[in-house]
CSV table of C-alpha atoms in Angstrom, one decimal:
chain,number,residue,atom,x,y,z
A,122,UNK,CA,110.2,121.3,97.2
A,123,UNK,CA,107.5,118.9,97.3
A,124,UNK,CA,107.7,116.2,99.9
A,125,UNK,CA,106.8,112.7,98.9
A,126,UNK,CA,104.9,110.8,101.4
A,127,UNK,CA,105.1,107.0,100.9
A,128,UNK,CA,105.5,103.8,102.5
A,129,UNK,CA,108.5,101.4,103.0
A,130,UNK,CA,107.3,99.7,99.6
A,131,UNK,CA,107.8,103.0,98.0
A,132,UNK,CA,111.4,103.3,99.2
A,133,UNK,CA,112.2,99.8,98.2
A,134,UNK,CA,110.9,100.4,94.7
A,135,UNK,CA,113.0,103.5,94.6
A,136,UNK,CA,116.2,101.5,95.9
A,137,UNK,CA,115.4,98.7,93.2
A,138,UNK,CA,115.1,101.3,90.4
A,139,UNK,CA,118.2,103.0,91.4
A,140,UNK,CA,120.3,99.7,91.4
A,141,UNK,CA,118.7,98.8,88.1
A,142,UNK,CA,119.7,102.0,86.5
A,143,UNK,CA,123.4,101.8,88.1
A,144,UNK,CA,123.7,98.2,86.7
A,145,UNK,CA,122.4,99.3,83.4
A,146,UNK,CA,124.8,102.3,83.2
A,147,UNK,CA,127.7,100.2,84.3
A,148,UNK,CA,127.2,97.6,81.6
A,149,UNK,CA,127.1,100.7,79.1
A,150,UNK,CA,130.2,102.2,80.4
A,151,UNK,CA,133.8,100.6,79.9
A,152,UNK,CA,135.3,103.3,82.4
A,153,UNK,CA,135.8,102.4,86.0
A,154,UNK,CA,133.9,104.6,88.4
A,155,UNK,CA,136.2,106.6,90.6
A,156,UNK,CA,133.8,107.5,93.3
A,157,UNK,CA,131.1,104.9,93.5
A,158,UNK,CA,129.1,106.2,96.6
A,159,UNK,CA,128.8,109.6,94.9
A,160,UNK,CA,127.8,107.9,91.8
A,161,UNK,CA,125.2,105.8,93.4
A,162,UNK,CA,123.7,108.7,95.1
A,163,UNK,CA,123.4,110.7,92.2
A,164,UNK,CA,121.5,107.9,90.3
A,165,UNK,CA,119.2,107.3,93.4
A,166,UNK,CA,118.6,111.2,93.5
A,167,UNK,CA,117.8,111.0,89.8
A,168,UNK,CA,115.4,108.1,90.2
A,169,UNK,CA,113.7,110.1,93.2
A,170,UNK,CA,113.2,113.3,91.2
A,171,UNK,CA,111.8,111.3,88.0
A,172,UNK,CA,109.1,109.7,90.4
A,173,UNK,CA,108.2,113.1,92.0
A,174,UNK,CA,108.0,114.6,88.7
A,175,UNK,CA,105.9,111.8,87.1
A,176,UNK,CA,102.3,112.9,86.8
A,177,UNK,CA,99.7,111.3,89.0
A,178,UNK,CA,97.5,108.9,87.4
A,179,UNK,CA,94.2,110.3,86.1
A,180,UNK,CA,90.9,108.9,87.6
A,181,UNK,CA,88.6,107.5,85.2
A,182,UNK,CA,85.0,107.9,85.7
A,183,UNK,CA,83.0,104.5,86.0
A,184,UNK,CA,81.0,103.6,82.9
A,185,UNK,CA,77.3,103.2,83.2
A,186,UNK,CA,77.4,100.0,81.2
A,187,UNK,CA,79.6,97.0,82.2
A,188,UNK,CA,82.4,96.5,79.4
A,189,UNK,CA,82.0,92.8,79.6
A,190,UNK,CA,78.7,90.9,78.8
A,191,UNK,CA,77.3,89.1,81.9
A,192,UNK,CA,78.4,85.2,82.4
A,193,UNK,CA,76.2,82.5,80.9
A,194,UNK,CA,74.1,80.6,83.2
A,195,UNK,CA,75.8,77.1,83.7
A,196,UNK,CA,72.6,75.3,82.4
A,197,UNK,CA,72.8,77.1,79.0
A,198,UNK,CA,76.6,76.7,78.6
A,199,UNK,CA,77.9,74.0,76.3
A,200,UNK,CA,79.0,70.8,77.7
A,201,UNK,CA,82.3,69.5,76.8
A,202,UNK,CA,82.4,66.2,74.8
A,203,UNK,CA,84.5,63.3,76.1
């Protein structure tokens, strides 16, 4: 099993994701949860596994040309009329 090395921010994001999923699931279900701790641990585990299995972002090479045109110098910019 691959270990996820991260920071405190990653853990906080994972906890927030788990609680958001739990509240969403609780709103969709009309049955009481018999063992809430086990239920929350399962949701948190699934959120962690989803995060680990998510593919890493691809690195994009830099363009040789800038995507945006250079800014217009102030002396050539249009002046606003008052």
